[in-house]
Amino acid sequence: MIKRILITGGAGFLGSHLCDRLVKAEQDVICVDNFFTSQKSNIKHLLDEPNFELIRHDVIYPLFLEVDEIYNLACPAAPGHYQFNPIKTTKTSVMGAINMLGLAKRVKAKILHTSTSEIYGDPDVHPQPESYRGNVNPIGPRACYDEGKRAAETLMFDYRRQNKVNIRVVRIFNTYGPRMHPYDGRVVSNFIRQAMAGEDITIYGDGSQSRSFCFVDDLIDGLLKMMNAPDELCGPINLGNPGEFTIRELAELVVELTGSTSKIISDRPQPQDDPKQRCPDITLAKEKLGWEPQIALKEGLAKTIDWFKSIDISQYRAPTPNY
Ligand code: NAD
Ligand code: UDP
Ligand code: UDP
């Protein structure tokens, strides 16, 4: 059966890959985006497809459509992007969730919300299972994103309890791959861009903080599996790659894979509230979805570097200051 599927944030990094997959699967795809952190080049190749439609719209305002499924991705995701206009970030998370849940309730659509590992803040439990309630600073510079996403999860579960909306909540851990914004300030895009330009590679702090990096194709598999899972599996469920690396190890790997002459420097301060370690416990996703990542960091980074080499970085707007 052909479904009408709304993807908010559909022109972004993850959203555009999801659009690709669902257009290819011959579903009827509606992409909604206000292009705050993305550009049309991500979805340009889809514009002539008969089963793809683009709507420029800001999800903090109501949206009336008839759809069967909603993937709610609209939200700036990189720290530099979400801290650029923090009030707007909270509005997008919270008001965007309310509007999409109102829409889901009215048309009885299934709705999947992309939450985040930032729900866990700077975690004191490692690795992080879904049952961990987190260590979030509610008034710090990351709070607009972390608390916005936490409030969106609350709304998802209250609409389920109060209005019987069919919900799915996934908590995504650091994901990378082609179509990351080259100037989003995230660690993978920064290091690859710096290595390719022969510039210093900027480690913040001493580089001992860790992250777990998931390649985008694996993550999209997880989103699709979650949307198509039995209704009782509403989540939250962690999606991420449990391979854990320090930021220094990542810098060294990027230098090796690019063959760069860049120096790795660590004279920059670590940002406030920067989580010291992060690694998903994906036991639930393995058991309930039969999902686990297939692409190791080295292989995924090589694909990402190939993509960075194929684009003209000067065509990308730097939407936010990027130090
Ligand atoms: P992205 O910035 O590339 O994509 C977000 C998209 O949402 C962009 O196209 C942006 O223009 C759009 N958008 C932002 N505010 C909007 C608004 N008010 N109305 C309409 N559109 C709006 O980021 P991404 O990495 O693709 O992230 C997608 C989703 O996944 C986000 O909700 C993010 O929080 C979540 N997530 C991503 C990661 C990751 O590592 N990439 C990790 C955890 C969670
Ligand atoms: N909403 C929307 N599209 C719809 C239905 C609702 O954008 O198709 C918005 C609506 O404007 C409201 C929000 O979703 O602001 C929440 O809707 P709900 O019905 O839960 O609440 P209410 O309208 O009663 O405040
Ligand atoms: N980081 C870094 N150099 C950079 C960009 C980021 O050392 O040029 C560090 C950052 O301090 C954090 C980690 O890399 O510890 C991941 O940062 P990112 O912004 O990619 O995502 P986060 O997981 O913090 O949301």
PDB file of N, CA and C in Angstrom, residues 82-83 86 90 135-148 150 272-273:
ATOM      1  N   TYR A  82      22.190  24.901  17.227  1.00  0.00           N
ATOM      2  CA  TYR A  82      21.068  25.049  18.169  1.00  0.00           C
ATOM      3  C   TYR A  82      21.328  26.143  19.200  1.00  0.00           C
ATOM      4  N   GLN A  83      22.622  26.538  19.371  1.00  0.00           N
ATOM      5  CA  GLN A  83      22.913  27.625  20.313  1.00  0.00           C
ATOM      6  C   GLN A  83      22.889  29.000  19.643  1.00  0.00           C
ATOM      7  N   PRO A  86      18.874  30.118  20.642  1.00  0.00           N
ATOM      8  CA  PRO A  86      18.387  29.073  21.553  1.00  0.00           C
ATOM      9  C   PRO A  86      16.892  29.121  21.828  1.00  0.00           C
ATOM     10  N   THR A  90      14.183  25.922  21.329  1.00  0.00           N
ATOM     11  CA  THR A  90      13.162  25.376  22.242  1.00  0.00           C
ATOM     12  C   THR A  90      11.787  25.430  21.586  1.00  0.00           C
ATOM     13  N   ASN A 135      21.572  13.482  33.199  1.00  0.00           N
ATOM     14  CA  ASN A 135      22.233  14.470  34.042  1.00  0.00           C
ATOM     15  C   ASN A 135      22.353  15.753  33.216  1.00  0.00           C
ATOM     16  N   VAL A 136      21.225  16.462  33.121  1.00  0.00           N
ATOM     17  CA  VAL A 136      21.149  17.639  32.240  1.00  0.00           C
ATOM     18  C   VAL A 136      21.158  18.915  33.070  1.00  0.00           C
ATOM     19  N   ASN A 137      21.978  19.888  32.653  1.00  0.00           N
ATOM     20  CA  ASN A 137      21.935  21.220  33.262  1.00  0.00           C
ATOM     21  C   ASN A 137      20.779  21.994  32.620  1.00  0.00           C
ATOM     22  N   PRO A 138      19.730  22.327  33.388  1.00  0.00           N
ATOM     23  CA  PRO A 138      18.548  22.941  32.766  1.00  0.00           C
ATOM     24  C   PRO A 138      18.725  24.404  32.379  1.00  0.00           C
ATOM     25  N   ILE A 139      19.834  25.041  32.813  1.00  0.00           N
ATOM     26  CA  ILE A 139      19.992  26.472  32.510  1.00  0.00           C
ATOM     27  C   ILE A 139      21.282  26.768  31.753  1.00  0.00           C
ATOM     28  N   GLY A 140      21.978  25.746  31.304  1.00  0.00           N
ATOM     29  CA  GLY A 140      23.240  25.956  30.590  1.00  0.00           C
ATOM     30  C   GLY A 140      23.030  26.186  29.101  1.00  0.00           C
ATOM     31  N   PRO A 141      24.133  26.370  28.354  1.00  0.00           N
ATOM     32  CA  PRO A 141      24.022  26.683  26.922  1.00  0.00           C
ATOM     33  C   PRO A 141      23.451  25.536  26.072  1.00  0.00           C
ATOM     34  N   ARG A 142      23.496  24.295  26.575  1.00  0.00           N
ATOM     35  CA  ARG A 142      22.949  23.176  25.803  1.00  0.00           C
ATOM     36  C   ARG A 142      21.478  22.922  26.146  1.00  0.00           C
ATOM     37  N   ALA A 143      20.962  23.642  27.170  1.00  0.00           N
ATOM     38  CA  ALA A 143      19.638  23.316  27.705  1.00  0.00           C
ATOM     39  C   ALA A 143      18.523  23.507  26.673  1.00  0.00           C
ATOM     40  N   CYS A 144      18.670  24.505  25.791  1.00  0.00           N
ATOM     41  CA  CYS A 144      17.601  24.756  24.810  1.00  0.00           C
ATOM     42  C   CYS A 144      17.330  23.490  24.001  1.00  0.00           C
ATOM     43  N   TYR A 145      18.383  22.781  23.694  1.00  0.00           N
ATOM     44  CA  TYR A 145      18.253  21.545  22.907  1.00  0.00           C
ATOM     45  C   TYR A 145      17.852  20.381  23.817  1.00  0.00           C
ATOM     46  N   ASP A 146      18.615  20.183  24.900  1.00  0.00           N
ATOM     47  CA  ASP A 146      18.376  19.026  25.766  1.00  0.00           C
ATOM     48  C   ASP A 146      16.979  19.080  26.392  1.00  0.00           C
ATOM     49  N   GLU A 147      16.646  20.221  26.972  1.00  0.00           N
ATOM     50  CA  GLU A 147      15.345  20.322  27.647  1.00  0.00           C
ATOM     51  C   GLU A 147      14.208  20.406  26.628  1.00  0.00           C
ATOM     52  N   GLY A 148      14.471  21.034  25.484  1.00  0.00           N
ATOM     53  CA  GLY A 148      13.463  21.060  24.411  1.00  0.00           C
ATOM     54  C   GLY A 148      13.127  19.647  23.971  1.00  0.00           C
ATOM     55  N   ARG A 150      13.658  16.927  25.745  1.00  0.00           N
ATOM     56  CA  ARG A 150      13.024  16.193  26.847  1.00  0.00           C
ATOM     57  C   ARG A 150      11.530  16.536  26.911  1.00  0.00           C
ATOM     58  N   GLN A 272      31.372  24.537  27.634  1.00  0.00           N
ATOM     59  CA  GLN A 272      30.648  24.289  28.893  1.00  0.00           C
ATOM     60  C   GLN A 272      29.657  23.138  28.735  1.00  0.00           C
ATOM     61  N   ASP A 273      29.613  22.282  29.746  1.00  0.00           N
ATOM     62  CA  ASP A 273      28.670  21.140  29.811  1.00  0.00           C
ATOM     63  C   ASP A 273      28.901  20.105  28.707  1.00  0.00           C
TER      64      ASP A 273
END
